[in-house]
């Protein structure tokens, strides 16, 4: 027995009530009709809203200069949103609509002002390797005035204006520009060359992490910090009082990392290297669970559902390798395993209470839906795996800073 009451959209206007005997098939059809009716009503409302926006834009255009101003502000708002989703397309949109000039200086000023922009997206755009983006980066750094600032103060200002990207090559280019600009602002009276500033800047960033990250148990002392930076000034030691002041400044106040408006995760996962469902074997009980995986920025993220905003786990692709394997329960298997002298895979996951915990896996085993999928995942993962390229670059630069004087 089904009691039927009909309502109009927006108001609960009763039209008719009646009792009908319906078969299961008829009930199913009725439910489908109701669902479709709701979808149509929503589509009609969306069309009304869009039509209202178009009418508003037309009225703005017809109202002269005031309308042009409102239309320009709307296009700028659209451009910012496009930039936060895809920096390259956002800049192209703003240039095409005459809101930015196609010059590095114009784009740099837009990014430096940063109004309404996602700082992760700013960092990604500045780090891109092509002539135009590299010139934008130089112009962006030139907009920072580091005159009369100690190195920690300059780093605080610089690192607040965007978020450092995850790729080592991007970080290298950005920090090299910073080091040159800082030395220029100081008249190069502090360091023998910009390589010294580059190495010391990274030493400060790593000191900040070591002193203020709760997972780091053994905090570095001032003497360890001084020893770490011996000989980096073209083979000479930097003044002890300079290193002590830098250490004390970081110990007293950690770097502030710019918080984004929630778009940074979305931006990270917007254009991944690869994504898809895989079965993942659990650690303790070896049970298999289906997870949504996203490969991007030399990290492998996995989610319980595709709609989740936060990943259940993150596996940085450093000092690990990928290999094919067999399993009695699943086909098309492969696994990530610790390599390069590492005992465990450096990873983290969210536990049942929502707390982030460090993983202690030596192996992550996955199963793909087909042989082709397995091979593609292994290929993409192999291309993304790195053996601390960031630290390799820093070590090379440090050797250069220590040994340049031998040539002179």
Tab-separated table of N, CA and C in Angstrom, residues 176-307:
chain	number	residue	atom	x	y	z
A	176	UNK	N	68.355	29.752	-5.643
A	176	UNK	CA	69.509	30.389	-6.288
A	176	UNK	C	69.198	31.851	-6.593
A	177	UNK	N	67.977	32.123	-7.090
A	177	UNK	CA	67.571	33.513	-7.350
A	177	UNK	C	67.534	34.320	-6.057
A	178	UNK	N	67.005	33.693	-4.996
A	178	UNK	CA	66.948	34.373	-3.694
A	178	UNK	C	68.349	34.740	-3.224
A	179	UNK	N	69.276	33.779	-3.292
A	179	UNK	CA	70.635	34.013	-2.792
A	179	UNK	C	71.308	35.163	-3.546
A	180	UNK	N	71.155	35.212	-4.860
A	180	UNK	CA	71.756	36.292	-5.653
A	180	UNK	C	71.151	37.643	-5.277
A	181	UNK	N	69.829	37.669	-5.131
A	181	UNK	CA	69.152	38.922	-4.773
A	181	UNK	C	69.584	39.403	-3.390
A	182	UNK	N	69.690	38.484	-2.426
A	182	UNK	CA	70.088	38.874	-1.071
A	182	UNK	C	71.496	39.468	-1.081
A	183	UNK	N	72.400	38.809	-1.792
A	183	UNK	CA	73.776	39.311	-1.854
A	183	UNK	C	73.836	40.686	-2.521
A	184	UNK	N	73.039	40.884	-3.572
A	184	UNK	CA	72.998	42.190	-4.247
A	184	UNK	C	72.511	43.281	-3.296
A	185	UNK	N	71.475	42.952	-2.500
A	185	UNK	CA	70.911	43.949	-1.572
A	185	UNK	C	71.900	44.304	-0.455
A	186	UNK	N	72.791	43.364	-0.127
A	186	UNK	CA	73.764	43.619	0.942
A	186	UNK	C	75.076	44.191	0.398
A	187	UNK	N	75.124	44.376	-0.926
A	187	UNK	CA	76.369	44.843	-1.525
A	187	UNK	C	77.456	43.785	-1.462
A	188	UNK	N	77.056	42.539	-1.253
A	188	UNK	CA	77.978	41.390	-1.185
A	188	UNK	C	79.069	41.603	-0.137
A	189	UNK	N	78.711	42.259	0.996
A	189	UNK	CA	79.687	42.529	2.044
A	189	UNK	C	79.756	41.436	3.097
A	190	UNK	N	78.844	40.446	2.998
A	190	UNK	CA	78.773	39.413	4.034
A	190	UNK	C	79.416	38.117	3.568
A	191	UNK	N	79.065	37.690	2.328
A	191	UNK	CA	79.530	36.408	1.810
A	191	UNK	C	80.491	36.619	0.638
A	192	UNK	N	81.374	35.649	0.459
A	192	UNK	CA	82.310	35.696	-0.663
A	192	UNK	C	81.589	35.579	-2.004
A	193	UNK	N	80.517	34.765	-2.034
A	193	UNK	CA	79.725	34.619	-3.262
A	193	UNK	C	78.328	34.113	-2.906
A	194	UNK	N	77.446	34.060	-3.905
A	194	UNK	CA	76.057	33.692	-3.640
A	194	UNK	C	75.898	32.216	-3.298
A	195	UNK	N	76.867	31.361	-3.669
A	195	UNK	CA	76.799	29.952	-3.282
A	195	UNK	C	76.800	29.795	-1.764
A	196	UNK	N	77.577	30.645	-1.084
A	196	UNK	CA	77.602	30.617	0.383
A	196	UNK	C	76.225	30.924	0.945
A	197	UNK	N	75.583	31.940	0.401
A	197	UNK	CA	74.246	32.333	0.847
A	197	UNK	C	73.238	31.209	0.578
A	198	UNK	N	73.380	30.573	-0.578
A	198	UNK	CA	72.498	29.462	-0.955
A	198	UNK	C	72.594	28.326	0.067
A	199	UNK	N	73.818	27.886	0.363
A	199	UNK	CA	74.032	26.764	1.296
A	199	UNK	C	73.553	27.132	2.696
A	200	UNK	N	73.877	28.336	3.145
A	200	UNK	CA	73.490	28.759	4.489
A	200	UNK	C	71.966	28.891	4.602
A	201	UNK	N	71.320	29.336	3.533
A	201	UNK	CA	69.852	29.439	3.543
A	201	UNK	C	69.211	28.076	3.771
A	202	UNK	N	69.727	27.053	3.073
A	202	UNK	CA	69.193	25.707	3.269
A	202	UNK	C	69.507	25.187	4.669
A	203	UNK	N	70.680	25.531	5.181
A	203	UNK	CA	71.039	25.112	6.542
A	203	UNK	C	70.050	25.696	7.547
A	204	UNK	N	69.624	26.932	7.314
A	204	UNK	CA	68.652	27.583	8.203
A	204	UNK	C	67.287	26.902	8.094
A	205	UNK	N	66.870	26.586	6.855
A	205	UNK	CA	65.579	25.915	6.655
A	205	UNK	C	65.581	24.552	7.346
A	206	UNK	N	66.683	23.803	7.215
A	206	UNK	CA	66.768	22.488	7.863
A	206	UNK	C	66.851	22.627	9.384
A	207	UNK	N	67.522	23.678	9.855
A	207	UNK	CA	67.577	23.936	11.298
A	207	UNK	C	66.177	24.222	11.837
A	208	UNK	N	65.414	25.003	11.098
A	208	UNK	CA	64.034	25.306	11.497
A	208	UNK	C	63.226	24.021	11.673
A	209	UNK	N	63.356	23.093	10.707
A	209	UNK	CA	62.636	21.816	10.792
A	209	UNK	C	63.109	21.009	11.992
A	210	UNK	N	64.412	20.922	12.180
A	210	UNK	CA	64.967	20.104	13.265
A	210	UNK	C	64.583	20.635	14.645
A	211	UNK	N	64.566	21.959	14.797
A	211	UNK	CA	64.262	22.543	16.106
A	211	UNK	C	62.785	22.519	16.448
A	212	UNK	N	61.929	22.590	15.444
A	212	UNK	CA	60.500	22.783	15.730
A	212	UNK	C	59.590	21.636	15.293
A	213	UNK	N	60.143	20.613	14.648
A	213	UNK	CA	59.338	19.448	14.306
A	213	UNK	C	59.344	18.488	15.494
A	214	UNK	N	58.153	18.195	16.080
A	214	UNK	CA	58.112	17.345	17.276
A	214	UNK	C	58.618	15.927	17.047
A	215	UNK	N	58.627	15.467	15.786
A	215	UNK	CA	59.087	14.097	15.513
A	215	UNK	C	60.607	13.986	15.548
A	216	UNK	N	61.319	15.141	15.525
A	216	UNK	CA	62.785	15.129	15.614
A	216	UNK	C	63.169	15.163	17.092
A	217	UNK	N	63.713	14.042	17.579
A	217	UNK	CA	63.999	13.909	19.012
A	217	UNK	C	65.286	14.639	19.402
A	218	UNK	N	66.345	14.439	18.610
A	218	UNK	CA	67.641	15.040	18.953
A	218	UNK	C	67.766	16.410	18.294
A	219	UNK	N	67.551	17.458	19.084
A	219	UNK	CA	67.615	18.826	18.560
A	219	UNK	C	69.076	19.257	18.391
A	220	UNK	N	69.413	19.855	17.242
A	220	UNK	CA	70.804	20.280	17.034
A	220	UNK	C	71.191	21.428	17.969
A	221	UNK	N	72.424	21.388	18.442
A	221	UNK	CA	72.938	22.460	19.296
A	221	UNK	C	73.566	23.537	18.428
A	222	UNK	N	73.879	24.648	19.052
A	222	UNK	CA	74.532	25.738	18.328
A	222	UNK	C	75.885	25.275	17.782
A	223	UNK	N	76.608	24.455	18.550
A	223	UNK	CA	77.916	23.974	18.100
A	223	UNK	C	77.779	23.066	16.874
A	224	UNK	N	76.738	22.242	16.851
A	224	UNK	CA	76.499	21.379	15.688
A	224	UNK	C	76.158	22.203	14.450
A	225	UNK	N	75.380	23.281	14.656
A	225	UNK	CA	75.015	24.162	13.551
A	225	UNK	C	76.254	24.851	12.985
A	226	UNK	N	77.126	25.295	13.864
A	226	UNK	CA	78.369	25.956	13.425
A	226	UNK	C	79.261	24.970	12.678
A	227	UNK	N	79.387	23.756	13.208
A	227	UNK	CA	80.232	22.740	12.569
A	227	UNK	C	79.703	22.369	11.184
A	228	UNK	N	78.358	22.293	11.065
A	228	UNK	CA	77.742	21.925	9.793
A	228	UNK	C	78.079	22.930	8.695
A	229	UNK	N	78.358	24.190	9.087
A	229	UNK	CA	78.590	25.247	8.101
A	229	UNK	C	80.053	25.678	8.008
A	230	UNK	N	80.938	24.810	8.445
A	230	UNK	CA	82.367	25.134	8.339
A	230	UNK	C	82.816	25.139	6.879
A	231	UNK	N	83.606	26.138	6.518
A	231	UNK	CA	84.254	26.173	5.205
A	231	UNK	C	83.353	26.487	4.027
A	232	UNK	N	82.126	26.943	4.297
A	232	UNK	CA	81.218	27.159	3.159
A	232	UNK	C	81.407	28.531	2.509
A	233	UNK	N	82.172	29.419	3.149
A	233	UNK	CA	82.358	30.764	2.600
A	233	UNK	C	83.620	30.800	1.735
A	234	UNK	N	83.539	30.138	0.567
A	234	UNK	CA	84.677	30.062	-0.355
A	234	UNK	C	85.890	29.438	0.340
A	235	UNK	N	85.601	28.388	1.135
A	235	UNK	CA	86.664	27.691	1.855
A	235	UNK	C	86.945	28.249	3.234
A	236	UNK	N	86.379	29.409	3.567
A	236	UNK	CA	86.595	30.043	4.873
A	236	UNK	C	85.364	29.823	5.760
A	237	UNK	N	85.561	29.994	7.072
A	237	UNK	CA	84.451	29.905	8.016
A	237	UNK	C	83.755	31.258	8.129
A	238	UNK	N	82.452	31.204	8.312
A	238	UNK	CA	81.689	32.431	8.566
A	238	UNK	C	81.902	32.866	10.013
A	239	UNK	N	81.727	34.173	10.325
A	239	UNK	CA	81.900	34.636	11.704
A	239	UNK	C	80.970	33.883	12.670
A	240	UNK	N	81.516	33.483	13.801
A	240	UNK	CA	80.741	32.727	14.781
A	240	UNK	C	79.521	33.523	15.249
A	241	UNK	N	79.709	34.823	15.455
A	241	UNK	CA	78.597	35.638	15.972
A	241	UNK	C	77.429	35.683	14.977
A	242	UNK	N	77.729	35.628	13.661
A	242	UNK	CA	76.673	35.600	12.652
A	242	UNK	C	75.859	34.309	12.772
A	243	UNK	N	76.548	33.168	12.871
A	243	UNK	CA	75.859	31.884	12.958
A	243	UNK	C	75.074	31.764	14.266
A	244	UNK	N	75.609	32.302	15.357
A	244	UNK	CA	74.892	32.279	16.646
A	244	UNK	C	73.610	33.092	16.555
A	245	UNK	N	73.681	34.271	15.910
A	245	UNK	CA	72.475	35.115	15.796
A	245	UNK	C	71.418	34.442	14.931
A	246	UNK	N	71.835	33.749	13.862
A	246	UNK	CA	70.892	33.036	13.007
A	246	UNK	C	70.235	31.892	13.780
A	247	UNK	N	71.033	31.142	14.528
A	247	UNK	CA	70.526	30.016	15.323
A	247	UNK	C	69.512	30.516	16.362
A	248	UNK	N	69.882	31.570	17.080
A	248	UNK	CA	68.998	32.092	18.135
A	248	UNK	C	67.671	32.595	17.558
A	249	UNK	N	67.739	33.226	16.377
A	249	UNK	CA	66.524	33.758	15.759
A	249	UNK	C	65.554	32.630	15.401
A	250	UNK	N	66.084	31.552	14.824
A	250	UNK	CA	65.215	30.422	14.444
A	250	UNK	C	64.702	29.696	15.679
A	251	UNK	N	65.546	29.546	16.686
A	251	UNK	CA	65.120	28.863	17.913
A	251	UNK	C	63.997	29.637	18.608
A	252	UNK	N	64.091	30.955	18.574
A	252	UNK	CA	63.080	31.791	19.242
A	252	UNK	C	61.769	31.833	18.464
A	253	UNK	N	61.839	31.790	17.124
A	253	UNK	CA	60.619	31.919	16.313
A	253	UNK	C	60.745	31.104	15.033
A	254	UNK	N	59.926	30.048	14.890
A	254	UNK	CA	59.987	29.238	13.661
A	254	UNK	C	59.451	29.997	12.461
A	255	UNK	N	59.799	29.532	11.278
A	255	UNK	CA	59.230	30.104	10.056
A	255	UNK	C	57.722	29.889	10.044
A	256	UNK	N	57.022	30.894	9.557
A	256	UNK	CA	55.580	30.740	9.340
A	256	UNK	C	55.369	30.268	7.910
A	257	UNK	N	54.694	29.128	7.758
A	257	UNK	CA	54.402	28.608	6.425
A	257	UNK	C	53.037	29.129	6.013
A	258	UNK	N	52.921	29.761	4.846
A	258	UNK	CA	51.629	30.327	4.450
A	258	UNK	C	50.531	29.272	4.370
A	259	UNK	N	49.412	29.562	5.006
A	259	UNK	CA	48.246	28.681	4.949
A	259	UNK	C	47.425	29.066	3.734
A	260	UNK	N	46.971	28.061	2.995
A	260	UNK	CA	46.105	28.325	1.852
A	260	UNK	C	44.653	28.137	2.243
A	261	UNK	N	43.746	28.476	1.332
A	261	UNK	CA	42.323	28.445	1.639
A	261	UNK	C	41.693	27.081	1.384
A	262	UNK	N	42.503	26.024	1.386
A	262	UNK	CA	41.949	24.696	1.147
A	262	UNK	C	42.118	24.241	-0.283
A	263	UNK	N	42.561	25.138	-1.154
A	263	UNK	CA	42.719	24.763	-2.557
A	263	UNK	C	44.038	24.055	-2.840
A	264	UNK	N	44.969	24.075	-1.846
A	264	UNK	CA	46.297	23.546	-2.154
A	264	UNK	C	46.265	22.042	-2.399
A	265	UNK	N	45.487	21.293	-1.593
A	265	UNK	CA	45.371	19.856	-1.839
A	265	UNK	C	44.699	19.609	-3.173
A	266	UNK	N	43.640	20.354	-3.418
A	266	UNK	CA	42.922	20.206	-4.688
A	266	UNK	C	43.866	20.487	-5.858
A	267	UNK	N	44.705	21.518	-5.690
A	267	UNK	CA	45.636	21.863	-6.767
A	267	UNK	C	46.652	20.744	-6.982
A	268	UNK	N	47.114	20.153	-5.873
A	268	UNK	CA	48.087	19.064	-5.965
A	268	UNK	C	47.533	17.897	-6.762
A	269	UNK	N	46.253	17.600	-6.570
A	269	UNK	CA	45.659	16.418	-7.180
A	269	UNK	C	44.903	16.735	-8.471
A	270	UNK	N	45.004	18.004	-8.939
A	270	UNK	CA	44.189	18.401	-10.093
A	270	UNK	C	44.705	17.800	-11.398
A	271	UNK	N	46.010	17.720	-11.539
A	271	UNK	CA	46.592	17.227	-12.789
A	271	UNK	C	47.670	16.187	-12.473
A	272	UNK	N	47.273	15.009	-11.954
A	272	UNK	CA	48.258	14.029	-11.493
A	272	UNK	C	48.977	13.335	-12.639
A	273	UNK	N	50.131	12.722	-12.308
A	273	UNK	CA	50.850	11.919	-13.291
A	273	UNK	C	50.061	10.655	-13.619
A	274	UNK	N	49.388	10.099	-12.615
A	274	UNK	CA	48.532	8.931	-12.823
A	274	UNK	C	47.601	8.806	-11.624
A	275	UNK	N	46.410	8.292	-11.847
A	275	UNK	CA	45.476	8.029	-10.754
A	275	UNK	C	44.615	6.824	-11.108
A	276	UNK	N	44.079	6.153	-10.096
A	276	UNK	CA	43.217	5.006	-10.353
A	276	UNK	C	43.093	4.110	-9.126
A	277	UNK	N	42.180	3.122	-9.227
A	277	UNK	CA	41.947	2.181	-8.136
A	277	UNK	C	43.014	1.093	-8.156
A	278	UNK	N	43.535	0.776	-6.972
A	278	UNK	CA	44.425	-0.363	-6.774
A	278	UNK	C	44.013	-1.070	-5.478
A	279	UNK	N	44.281	-2.360	-5.414
A	279	UNK	CA	44.139	-3.068	-4.142
A	279	UNK	C	45.454	-2.948	-3.395
A	280	UNK	N	45.392	-2.581	-2.101
A	280	UNK	CA	46.591	-2.429	-1.278
A	280	UNK	C	46.547	-3.423	-0.131
A	281	UNK	N	47.648	-4.121	0.066
A	281	UNK	CA	47.704	-5.092	1.156
A	281	UNK	C	48.046	-4.391	2.463
A	282	UNK	N	47.261	-4.684	3.501
A	282	UNK	CA	47.499	-4.078	4.808
A	282	UNK	C	48.764	-4.613	5.455
A	283	UNK	N	49.260	-3.918	6.484
A	283	UNK	CA	50.521	-4.291	7.106
A	283	UNK	C	50.439	-5.462	8.053
A	284	UNK	N	49.692	-5.323	9.167
A	284	UNK	CA	49.720	-6.325	10.226
A	284	UNK	C	48.973	-7.594	9.858
A	285	UNK	N	47.774	-7.441	9.289
A	285	UNK	CA	46.933	-8.604	9.031
A	285	UNK	C	46.943	-9.049	7.563
A	286	UNK	N	47.691	-8.349	6.732
A	286	UNK	CA	47.835	-8.712	5.317
A	286	UNK	C	46.494	-8.802	4.585
A	287	UNK	N	45.514	-8.020	5.029
A	287	UNK	CA	44.226	-7.997	4.334
A	287	UNK	C	44.305	-7.018	3.167
A	288	UNK	N	43.478	-7.244	2.130
A	288	UNK	CA	43.488	-6.389	0.938
A	288	UNK	C	42.359	-5.376	1.012
A	289	UNK	N	42.675	-4.117	0.731
A	289	UNK	CA	41.662	-3.058	0.726
A	289	UNK	C	41.796	-2.249	-0.562
A	290	UNK	N	40.661	-1.900	-1.114
A	290	UNK	CA	40.658	-1.124	-2.356
A	290	UNK	C	40.826	0.353	-2.032
A	291	UNK	N	41.787	0.996	-2.672
A	291	UNK	CA	42.078	2.400	-2.407
A	291	UNK	C	42.262	3.148	-3.728
A	292	UNK	N	41.945	4.439	-3.687
A	292	UNK	CA	42.124	5.321	-4.836
A	292	UNK	C	43.498	5.964	-4.726
A	293	UNK	N	44.383	5.710	-5.712
A	293	UNK	CA	45.757	6.188	-5.660
A	293	UNK	C	45.964	7.358	-6.627
A	294	UNK	N	46.760	8.329	-6.182
A	294	UNK	CA	47.133	9.470	-7.017
A	294	UNK	C	48.645	9.644	-6.953
A	295	UNK	N	49.274	9.685	-8.115
A	295	UNK	CA	50.724	9.860	-8.224
A	295	UNK	C	51.003	11.271	-8.712
A	296	UNK	N	51.701	12.056	-7.895
A	296	UNK	CA	52.002	13.431	-8.280
A	296	UNK	C	53.148	13.981	-7.437
A	297	UNK	N	53.981	14.839	-8.030
A	297	UNK	CA	55.066	15.522	-7.317
A	297	UNK	C	55.930	14.561	-6.515
A	298	UNK	N	56.317	13.429	-7.125
A	298	UNK	CA	57.201	12.454	-6.483
A	298	UNK	C	56.638	11.896	-5.170
A	299	UNK	N	55.301	11.859	-5.092
A	299	UNK	CA	54.632	11.247	-3.946
A	299	UNK	C	53.472	10.390	-4.445
A	300	UNK	N	53.187	9.317	-3.692
A	300	UNK	CA	52.039	8.463	-3.984
A	300	UNK	C	51.052	8.629	-2.838
A	301	UNK	N	49.851	9.138	-3.157
A	301	UNK	CA	48.803	9.356	-2.164
A	301	UNK	C	47.723	8.289	-2.349
A	302	UNK	N	47.106	7.853	-1.246
A	302	UNK	CA	45.956	6.958	-1.402
A	302	UNK	C	44.804	7.391	-0.488
A	303	UNK	N	43.596	7.203	-1.023
A	303	UNK	CA	42.358	7.645	-0.393
A	303	UNK	C	41.410	6.458	-0.258
A	304	UNK	N	40.504	6.554	0.713
A	304	UNK	CA	39.484	5.508	0.842
A	304	UNK	C	38.428	5.677	-0.248
A	305	UNK	N	38.038	6.943	-0.515
A	305	UNK	CA	37.050	7.239	-1.552
A	305	UNK	C	37.592	8.352	-2.452
A	306	UNK	N	37.103	8.402	-3.680
A	306	UNK	CA	37.566	9.443	-4.605
A	306	UNK	C	37.131	10.833	-4.159
A	307	UNK	N	36.087	10.906	-3.320
A	307	UNK	CA	35.566	12.205	-2.875
A	307	UNK	C	36.268	12.722	-1.616
